[in-house]
Amino acid sequence: MPNKKQTKGERAELIAAEYFMDLGYLVARNMSSNGTVDLVLVDEDRTGGIILVDVKAISVRAKNKWKISRVPTEKQKKLKVQLIFVDLDTKEVSTDMPHASNKRLDLN
């Protein structure tokens, strides 16, 4: 049975996958329970390009409600993996670590 953290991560991945499919990308999910990349996006119709994505659910610290910062690992930097942030309450997907404002994805 998955724990709360796994369930939260899977929800975020599914929201992100739906978002990218709506934008016209072919989306492949990582089938293992962990890894450097969560989603592989393929732009079949336009550039044929591939984007590697690591999905992060937006989390806040219980003691002060500050958003938890996320940064790519060295391996992700080397592979040019893009971090994508998902707000599980609003289902908003963004490329910027959320602060006072969010930037919508523009991958076109």
mmCIF file of N, CA and C in Angstrom:
data_model
loop_
_atom_site.group_PDB
_atom_site.id
_atom_site.type_symbol
_atom_site.label_atom_id
_atom_site.label_comp_id
_atom_site.label_asym_id
_atom_site.label_seq_id
_atom_site.Cartn_x
_atom_site.Cartn_y
_atom_site.Cartn_z
ATOM 1 N N MET A 1 0.841 -1.185 0.000
ATOM 2 C CA MET A 1 0.000 0.000 0.000
ATOM 3 C C MET A 1 0.887 1.249 0.000
ATOM 4 N N PRO A 2 0.653 2.181 -0.936
ATOM 5 C CA PRO A 2 1.508 3.377 -1.012
ATOM 6 C C PRO A 2 1.296 4.293 0.196
ATOM 7 N N ASN A 3 2.381 4.979 0.586
ATOM 8 C CA ASN A 3 2.256 5.933 1.685
ATOM 9 C C ASN A 3 1.744 7.279 1.156
ATOM 10 N N LYS A 4 1.491 8.219 2.056
ATOM 11 C CA LYS A 4 0.927 9.520 1.657
ATOM 12 C C LYS A 4 1.835 10.273 0.689
ATOM 13 N N LYS A 5 3.153 10.196 0.918
ATOM 14 C CA LYS A 5 4.104 10.893 0.057
ATOM 15 C C LYS A 5 4.063 10.323 -1.364
ATOM 16 N N GLN A 6 4.002 8.989 -1.475
ATOM 17 C CA GLN A 6 3.924 8.358 -2.795
ATOM 18 C C GLN A 6 2.626 8.730 -3.504
ATOM 19 N N THR A 7 1.529 8.699 -2.761
ATOM 20 C CA THR A 7 0.231 9.038 -3.340
ATOM 21 C C THR A 7 0.214 10.481 -3.829
ATOM 22 N N LYS A 8 0.788 11.384 -3.031
ATOM 23 C CA LYS A 8 0.865 12.802 -3.414
ATOM 24 C C LYS A 8 1.693 12.962 -4.687
ATOM 25 N N GLY A 9 2.821 12.280 -4.764
ATOM 26 C CA GLY A 9 3.682 12.348 -5.940
ATOM 27 C C GLY A 9 3.011 11.791 -7.181
ATOM 28 N N GLU A 10 2.311 10.687 -7.033
ATOM 29 C CA GLU A 10 1.615 10.097 -8.172
ATOM 30 C C GLU A 10 0.489 11.003 -8.668
ATOM 31 N N ARG A 11 -0.235 11.623 -7.746
ATOM 32 C CA ARG A 11 -1.276 12.575 -8.145
ATOM 33 C C ARG A 11 -0.674 13.715 -8.943
ATOM 34 N N ALA A 12 0.449 14.255 -8.464
ATOM 35 C CA ALA A 12 1.112 15.368 -9.154
ATOM 36 C C ALA A 12 1.554 14.939 -10.547
ATOM 37 N N GLU A 13 2.107 13.739 -10.683
ATOM 38 C CA GLU A 13 2.546 13.240 -11.989
ATOM 39 C C GLU A 13 1.372 13.100 -12.952
ATOM 40 N N LEU A 14 0.254 12.582 -12.474
ATOM 41 C CA LEU A 14 -0.914 12.414 -13.338
ATOM 42 C C LEU A 14 -1.494 13.750 -13.785
ATOM 43 N N ILE A 15 -1.515 14.727 -12.879
ATOM 44 C CA ILE A 15 -1.991 16.072 -13.241
ATOM 45 C C ILE A 15 -1.073 16.663 -14.308
ATOM 46 N N ALA A 16 0.240 16.534 -14.094
ATOM 47 C CA ALA A 16 1.207 17.062 -15.073
ATOM 48 C C ALA A 16 1.079 16.329 -16.402
ATOM 49 N N ALA A 17 0.927 15.009 -16.371
ATOM 50 C CA ALA A 17 0.792 14.234 -17.605
ATOM 51 C C ALA A 17 -0.435 14.678 -18.388
ATOM 52 N N GLU A 18 -1.548 14.876 -17.710
ATOM 53 C CA GLU A 18 -2.767 15.343 -18.386
ATOM 54 C C GLU A 18 -2.548 16.729 -18.992
ATOM 55 N N TYR A 19 -1.884 17.603 -18.250
ATOM 56 C CA TYR A 19 -1.595 18.956 -18.726
ATOM 57 C C TYR A 19 -0.804 18.903 -20.039
ATOM 58 N N PHE A 20 0.258 18.095 -20.056
ATOM 59 C CA PHE A 20 1.106 18.015 -21.248
ATOM 60 C C PHE A 20 0.410 17.323 -22.409
ATOM 61 N N MET A 21 -0.413 16.323 -22.126
ATOM 62 C CA MET A 21 -1.181 15.681 -23.201
ATOM 63 C C MET A 21 -2.151 16.683 -23.832
ATOM 64 N N ASP A 22 -2.762 17.533 -22.986
ATOM 65 C CA ASP A 22 -3.656 18.573 -23.504
ATOM 66 C C ASP A 22 -2.908 19.564 -24.397
ATOM 67 N N LEU A 23 -1.606 19.740 -24.147
ATOM 68 C CA LEU A 23 -0.788 20.618 -24.989
ATOM 69 C C LEU A 23 -0.318 19.919 -26.268
ATOM 70 N N GLY A 24 -0.601 18.629 -26.394
ATOM 71 C CA GLY A 24 -0.255 17.907 -27.614
ATOM 72 C C GLY A 24 0.986 17.045 -27.532
ATOM 73 N N TYR A 25 1.563 16.912 -26.361
ATOM 74 C CA TYR A 25 2.748 16.079 -26.207
ATOM 75 C C TYR A 25 2.364 14.615 -26.043
ATOM 76 N N LEU A 26 3.213 13.724 -26.526
ATOM 77 C CA LEU A 26 3.146 12.316 -26.193
ATOM 78 C C LEU A 26 3.863 12.196 -24.853
ATOM 79 N N VAL A 27 3.225 11.572 -23.860
ATOM 80 C CA VAL A 27 3.779 11.519 -22.515
ATOM 81 C C VAL A 27 4.047 10.078 -22.115
ATOM 82 N N ALA A 28 5.271 9.805 -21.656
ATOM 83 C CA ALA A 28 5.637 8.490 -21.131
ATOM 84 C C ALA A 28 6.033 8.665 -19.668
ATOM 85 N N ARG A 29 5.530 7.780 -18.812
ATOM 86 C CA ARG A 29 5.843 7.831 -17.377
ATOM 87 C C ARG A 29 6.931 6.839 -17.011
ATOM 88 N N ASN A 30 7.729 7.193 -16.021
ATOM 89 C CA ASN A 30 8.716 6.287 -15.449
ATOM 90 C C ASN A 30 7.950 5.181 -14.715
ATOM 91 N N MET A 31 8.237 3.946 -15.025
ATOM 92 C CA MET A 31 7.514 2.826 -14.425
ATOM 93 C C MET A 31 8.115 2.360 -13.096
ATOM 94 N N SER A 32 9.317 2.820 -12.762
ATOM 95 C CA SER A 32 9.920 2.429 -11.488
ATOM 96 C C SER A 32 9.418 3.354 -10.389
ATOM 97 N N SER A 33 9.644 2.964 -9.156
ATOM 98 C CA SER A 33 9.127 3.746 -8.029
ATOM 99 C C SER A 33 9.933 5.015 -7.752
ATOM 100 N N ASN A 34 11.117 5.108 -8.326
ATOM 101 C CA ASN A 34 11.915 6.326 -8.166
ATOM 102 C C ASN A 34 12.816 6.492 -9.380
ATOM 103 N N GLY A 35 13.441 7.629 -9.464
ATOM 104 C CA GLY A 35 14.334 7.855 -10.593
ATOM 105 C C GLY A 35 14.595 9.326 -10.813
ATOM 106 N N THR A 36 15.440 9.599 -11.766
ATOM 107 C CA THR A 36 15.851 10.960 -12.095
ATOM 108 C C THR A 36 14.784 11.699 -12.890
ATOM 109 N N VAL A 37 13.969 10.939 -13.636
ATOM 110 C CA VAL A 37 12.965 11.515 -14.529
ATOM 111 C C VAL A 37 11.616 10.874 -14.230
ATOM 112 N N ASP A 38 10.564 11.703 -14.130
ATOM 113 C CA ASP A 38 9.211 11.184 -13.931
ATOM 114 C C ASP A 38 8.465 11.026 -15.252
ATOM 115 N N LEU A 39 8.612 12.018 -16.139
ATOM 116 C CA LEU A 39 7.902 12.018 -17.413
ATOM 117 C C LEU A 39 8.861 12.323 -18.551
ATOM 118 N N VAL A 40 8.603 11.710 -19.700
ATOM 119 C CA VAL A 40 9.312 12.040 -20.929
ATOM 120 C C VAL A 40 8.262 12.591 -21.878
ATOM 121 N N LEU A 41 8.484 13.821 -22.349
ATOM 122 C CA LEU A 41 7.548 14.473 -23.271
ATOM 123 C C LEU A 41 8.145 14.432 -24.667
ATOM 124 N N VAL A 42 7.333 13.999 -25.615
ATOM 125 C CA VAL A 42 7.774 13.944 -27.006
ATOM 126 C C VAL A 42 6.860 14.848 -27.820
ATOM 127 N N ASP A 43 7.460 15.784 -28.535
ATOM 128 C CA ASP A 43 6.712 16.711 -29.384
ATOM 129 C C ASP A 43 6.709 16.130 -30.799
ATOM 130 N N GLU A 44 5.829 15.168 -31.037
ATOM 131 C CA GLU A 44 5.792 14.459 -32.326
ATOM 132 C C GLU A 44 5.397 15.357 -33.488
ATOM 133 N N ASP A 45 4.486 16.279 -33.257
ATOM 134 C CA ASP A 45 3.899 17.052 -34.349
ATOM 135 C C ASP A 45 4.707 18.278 -34.775
ATOM 136 N N ARG A 46 5.467 18.855 -33.869
ATOM 137 C CA ARG A 46 6.163 20.100 -34.199
ATOM 138 C C ARG A 46 7.654 19.855 -34.389
ATOM 139 N N THR A 47 8.390 19.816 -33.317
ATOM 140 C CA THR A 47 9.852 19.768 -33.431
ATOM 141 C C THR A 47 10.422 18.357 -33.360
ATOM 142 N N GLY A 48 9.643 17.417 -32.836
ATOM 143 C CA GLY A 48 10.176 16.075 -32.608
ATOM 144 C C GLY A 48 11.084 16.027 -31.398
ATOM 145 N N GLY A 49 11.138 17.128 -30.656
ATOM 146 C CA GLY A 49 12.014 17.218 -29.492
ATOM 147 C C GLY A 49 11.527 16.401 -28.318
ATOM 148 N N ILE A 50 12.445 16.142 -27.401
ATOM 149 C CA ILE A 50 12.150 15.387 -26.189
ATOM 150 C C ILE A 50 12.501 16.262 -24.988
ATOM 151 N N ILE A 51 11.600 16.289 -24.003
ATOM 152 C CA ILE A 51 11.813 17.036 -22.772
ATOM 153 C C ILE A 51 11.730 16.053 -21.617
ATOM 154 N N LEU A 52 12.751 16.035 -20.759
ATOM 155 C CA LEU A 52 12.766 15.197 -19.575
ATOM 156 C C LEU A 52 12.243 16.023 -18.404
ATOM 157 N N VAL A 53 11.312 15.451 -17.640
ATOM 158 C CA VAL A 53 10.626 16.201 -16.595
ATOM 159 C C VAL A 53 10.670 15.441 -15.270
ATOM 160 N N ASP A 54 10.946 16.170 -14.195
ATOM 161 C CA ASP A 54 10.787 15.667 -12.834
ATOM 162 C C ASP A 54 9.667 16.479 -12.209
ATOM 163 N N VAL A 55 8.605 15.825 -11.780
ATOM 164 C CA VAL A 55 7.419 16.500 -11.246
ATOM 165 C C VAL A 55 7.532 16.595 -9.734
ATOM 166 N N LYS A 56 7.255 17.787 -9.209
ATOM 167 C CA LYS A 56 7.260 18.016 -7.765
ATOM 168 C C LYS A 56 5.915 18.587 -7.341
ATOM 169 N N ALA A 57 5.296 17.953 -6.370
ATOM 170 C CA ALA A 57 4.092 18.523 -5.777
ATOM 171 C C ALA A 57 4.533 19.656 -4.852
ATOM 172 N N ILE A 58 3.813 20.759 -4.897
ATOM 173 C CA ILE A 58 4.141 21.881 -4.024
ATOM 174 C C ILE A 58 3.824 21.470 -2.589
ATOM 175 N N SER A 59 4.799 21.641 -1.718
ATOM 176 C CA SER A 59 4.653 21.273 -0.314
ATOM 177 C C SER A 59 4.988 22.464 0.570
ATOM 178 N N VAL A 60 4.371 22.494 1.750
ATOM 179 C CA VAL A 60 4.656 23.553 2.725
ATOM 180 C C VAL A 60 5.079 22.921 4.041
ATOM 181 N N ARG A 61 5.927 23.644 4.758
ATOM 182 C CA ARG A 61 6.371 23.181 6.072
ATOM 183 C C ARG A 61 5.234 23.375 7.081
ATOM 184 N N ALA A 62 5.008 22.360 7.892
ATOM 185 C CA ALA A 62 3.908 22.403 8.861
ATOM 186 C C ALA A 62 4.092 23.517 9.898
ATOM 187 N N LYS A 63 5.346 23.761 10.324
ATOM 188 C CA LYS A 63 5.567 24.706 11.424
ATOM 189 C C LYS A 63 5.371 26.172 11.040
ATOM 190 N N ASN A 64 5.681 26.537 9.777
ATOM 191 C CA ASN A 64 5.580 27.955 9.411
ATOM 192 C C ASN A 64 4.856 28.199 8.080
ATOM 193 N N LYS A 65 4.394 27.130 7.443
ATOM 194 C CA LYS A 65 3.647 27.218 6.172
ATOM 195 C C LYS A 65 4.479 27.761 5.016
ATOM 196 N N TRP A 66 5.801 27.756 5.123
ATOM 197 C CA TRP A 66 6.660 28.191 4.023
ATOM 198 C C TRP A 66 6.729 27.082 2.992
ATOM 199 N N LYS A 67 6.772 27.475 1.726
ATOM 200 C CA LYS A 67 6.894 26.494 0.653
ATOM 201 C C LYS A 67 8.285 25.871 0.681
ATOM 202 N N ILE A 68 8.332 24.555 0.487
ATOM 203 C CA ILE A 68 9.595 23.829 0.500
ATOM 204 C C ILE A 68 10.263 23.993 -0.860
ATOM 205 N N SER A 69 11.505 24.452 -0.840
ATOM 206 C CA SER A 69 12.257 24.703 -2.069
ATOM 207 C C SER A 69 12.767 23.391 -2.656
ATOM 208 N N ARG A 70 12.756 23.297 -3.971
ATOM 209 C CA ARG A 70 13.257 22.119 -4.679
ATOM 210 C C ARG A 70 14.256 22.573 -5.739
ATOM 211 N N VAL A 71 15.330 21.845 -5.869
ATOM 212 C CA VAL A 71 16.329 22.139 -6.903
ATOM 213 C C VAL A 71 16.706 20.833 -7.585
ATOM 214 N N PRO A 72 17.124 20.899 -8.851
ATOM 215 C CA PRO A 72 17.533 19.673 -9.537
ATOM 216 C C PRO A 72 18.830 19.118 -8.951
ATOM 217 N N THR A 73 18.962 17.802 -9.007
ATOM 218 C CA THR A 73 20.201 17.153 -8.578
ATOM 219 C C THR A 73 21.271 17.397 -9.642
ATOM 220 N N GLU A 74 22.501 17.074 -9.315
ATOM 221 C CA GLU A 74 23.587 17.215 -10.289
ATOM 222 C C GLU A 74 23.330 16.343 -11.517
ATOM 223 N N LYS A 75 22.839 15.142 -11.298
ATOM 224 C CA LYS A 75 22.528 14.242 -12.405
ATOM 225 C C LYS A 75 21.425 14.842 -13.289
ATOM 226 N N GLN A 76 20.401 15.427 -12.667
ATOM 227 C CA GLN A 76 19.327 16.062 -13.436
ATOM 228 C C GLN A 76 19.852 17.256 -14.231
ATOM 229 N N LYS A 77 20.750 18.020 -13.640
ATOM 230 C CA LYS A 77 21.343 19.147 -14.368
ATOM 231 C C LYS A 77 22.100 18.654 -15.592
ATOM 232 N N LYS A 78 22.862 17.587 -15.418
ATOM 233 C CA LYS A 78 23.640 17.033 -16.520
ATOM 234 C C LYS A 78 22.732 16.533 -17.650
ATOM 235 N N LEU A 79 21.593 15.943 -17.290
ATOM 236 C CA LEU A 79 20.644 15.416 -18.274
ATOM 237 C C LEU A 79 19.651 16.476 -18.783
ATOM 238 N N LYS A 80 19.753 17.697 -18.230
ATOM 239 C CA LYS A 80 18.851 18.801 -18.587
ATOM 240 C C LYS A 80 17.394 18.473 -18.279
ATOM 241 N N VAL A 81 17.186 17.861 -17.117
ATOM 242 C CA VAL A 81 15.836 17.543 -16.653
ATOM 243 C C VAL A 81 15.195 18.829 -16.150
ATOM 244 N N GLN A 82 13.964 19.071 -16.574
ATOM 245 C CA GLN A 82 13.234 20.269 -16.173
ATOM 246 C C GLN A 82 12.337 19.942 -14.982
ATOM 247 N N LEU A 83 12.445 20.726 -13.893
ATOM 248 C CA LEU A 83 11.548 20.553 -12.756
ATOM 249 C C LEU A 83 10.221 21.230 -13.064
ATOM 250 N N ILE A 84 9.143 20.518 -12.779
ATOM 251 C CA ILE A 84 7.796 21.014 -12.982
ATOM 252 C C ILE A 84 7.093 20.935 -11.636
ATOM 253 N N PHE A 85 6.384 21.994 -11.270
ATOM 254 C CA PHE A 85 5.718 22.067 -9.975
ATOM 255 C C PHE A 85 4.208 22.019 -10.152
ATOM 256 N N VAL A 86 3.550 21.208 -9.323
ATOM 257 C CA VAL A 86 2.109 21.040 -9.408
ATOM 258 C C VAL A 86 1.479 21.402 -8.073
ATOM 259 N N ASP A 87 0.490 22.292 -8.130
ATOM 260 C CA ASP A 87 -0.319 22.622 -6.961
ATOM 261 C C ASP A 87 -1.473 21.632 -6.940
ATOM 262 N N LEU A 88 -1.491 20.739 -5.968
ATOM 263 C CA LEU A 88 -2.509 19.692 -5.926
ATOM 264 C C LEU A 88 -3.900 20.239 -5.642
ATOM 265 N N ASP A 89 -4.002 21.414 -5.019
ATOM 266 C CA ASP A 89 -5.310 22.000 -4.733
ATOM 267 C C ASP A 89 -5.931 22.625 -5.975
ATOM 268 N N THR A 90 -5.138 23.381 -6.725
ATOM 269 C CA THR A 90 -5.659 24.092 -7.903
ATOM 270 C C THR A 90 -5.398 23.344 -9.210
ATOM 271 N N LYS A 91 -4.521 22.327 -9.148
ATOM 272 C CA LYS A 91 -4.075 21.562 -10.323
ATOM 273 C C LYS A 91 -3.307 22.432 -11.318
ATOM 274 N N GLU A 92 -2.731 23.531 -10.838
ATOM 275 C CA GLU A 92 -1.917 24.394 -11.683
ATOM 276 C C GLU A 92 -0.528 23.795 -11.841
ATOM 277 N N VAL A 93 0.002 23.867 -13.059
ATOM 278 C CA VAL A 93 1.320 23.345 -13.395
ATOM 279 C C VAL A 93 2.203 24.528 -13.752
ATOM 280 N N SER A 94 3.420 24.586 -13.178
ATOM 281 C CA SER A 94 4.321 25.702 -13.481
ATOM 282 C C SER A 94 5.766 25.221 -13.540
ATOM 283 N N THR A 95 6.603 26.049 -14.170
ATOM 284 C CA THR A 95 8.029 25.732 -14.268
ATOM 285 C C THR A 95 8.846 26.423 -13.186
ATOM 286 N N ASP A 96 8.261 27.380 -12.517
ATOM 287 C CA ASP A 96 8.972 28.117 -11.470
ATOM 288 C C ASP A 96 8.596 27.590 -10.097
ATOM 289 N N MET A 97 9.599 27.484 -9.237
ATOM 290 C CA MET A 97 9.316 27.160 -7.846
ATOM 291 C C MET A 97 8.397 28.245 -7.334
ATOM 292 N N PRO A 98 7.230 27.886 -6.826
ATOM 293 C CA PRO A 98 6.253 28.914 -6.452
ATOM 294 C C PRO A 98 6.715 29.792 -5.297
ATOM 295 N N HIS A 99 6.510 31.070 -5.478
ATOM 296 C CA HIS A 99 6.749 32.067 -4.439
ATOM 297 C C HIS A 99 5.489 32.911 -4.392
ATOM 298 N N ALA A 100 5.628 34.201 -4.552
ATOM 299 C CA ALA A 100 4.472 35.083 -4.541
ATOM 300 C C ALA A 100 3.632 34.929 -5.803
ATOM 301 N N SER A 101 4.272 34.568 -6.924
ATOM 302 C CA SER A 101 3.519 34.412 -8.163
ATOM 303 C C SER A 101 3.993 33.171 -8.896
ATOM 304 N N ASN A 102 3.152 32.648 -9.763
ATOM 305 C CA ASN A 102 3.491 31.473 -10.565
ATOM 306 C C ASN A 102 3.571 31.853 -12.024
ATOM 307 N N LYS A 103 4.462 31.210 -12.748
ATOM 308 C CA LYS A 103 4.602 31.402 -14.190
ATOM 309 C C LYS A 103 4.033 30.171 -14.873
ATOM 310 N N ARG A 104 3.136 30.360 -15.797
ATOM 311 C CA ARG A 104 2.558 29.241 -16.544
ATOM 312 C C ARG A 104 3.614 28.666 -17.502
ATOM 313 N N LEU A 105 3.544 27.400 -17.740
ATOM 314 C CA LEU A 105 4.469 26.753 -18.663
ATOM 315 C C LEU A 105 4.287 27.261 -20.072
ATOM 316 N N ASP A 106 5.371 27.460 -20.756
ATOM 317 C CA ASP A 106 5.328 27.822 -22.167
ATOM 318 C C ASP A 106 6.361 26.955 -22.875
ATOM 319 N N LEU A 107 5.959 25.749 -23.230
ATOM 320 C CA LEU A 107 6.873 24.812 -23.863
ATOM 321 C C LEU A 107 6.700 24.766 -25.367
ATOM 322 N N ASN A 108 5.861 25.617 -25.905
ATOM 323 C CA ASN A 108 5.633 25.621 -27.364
ATOM 324 C C ASN A 108 6.745 26.328 -28.079
#
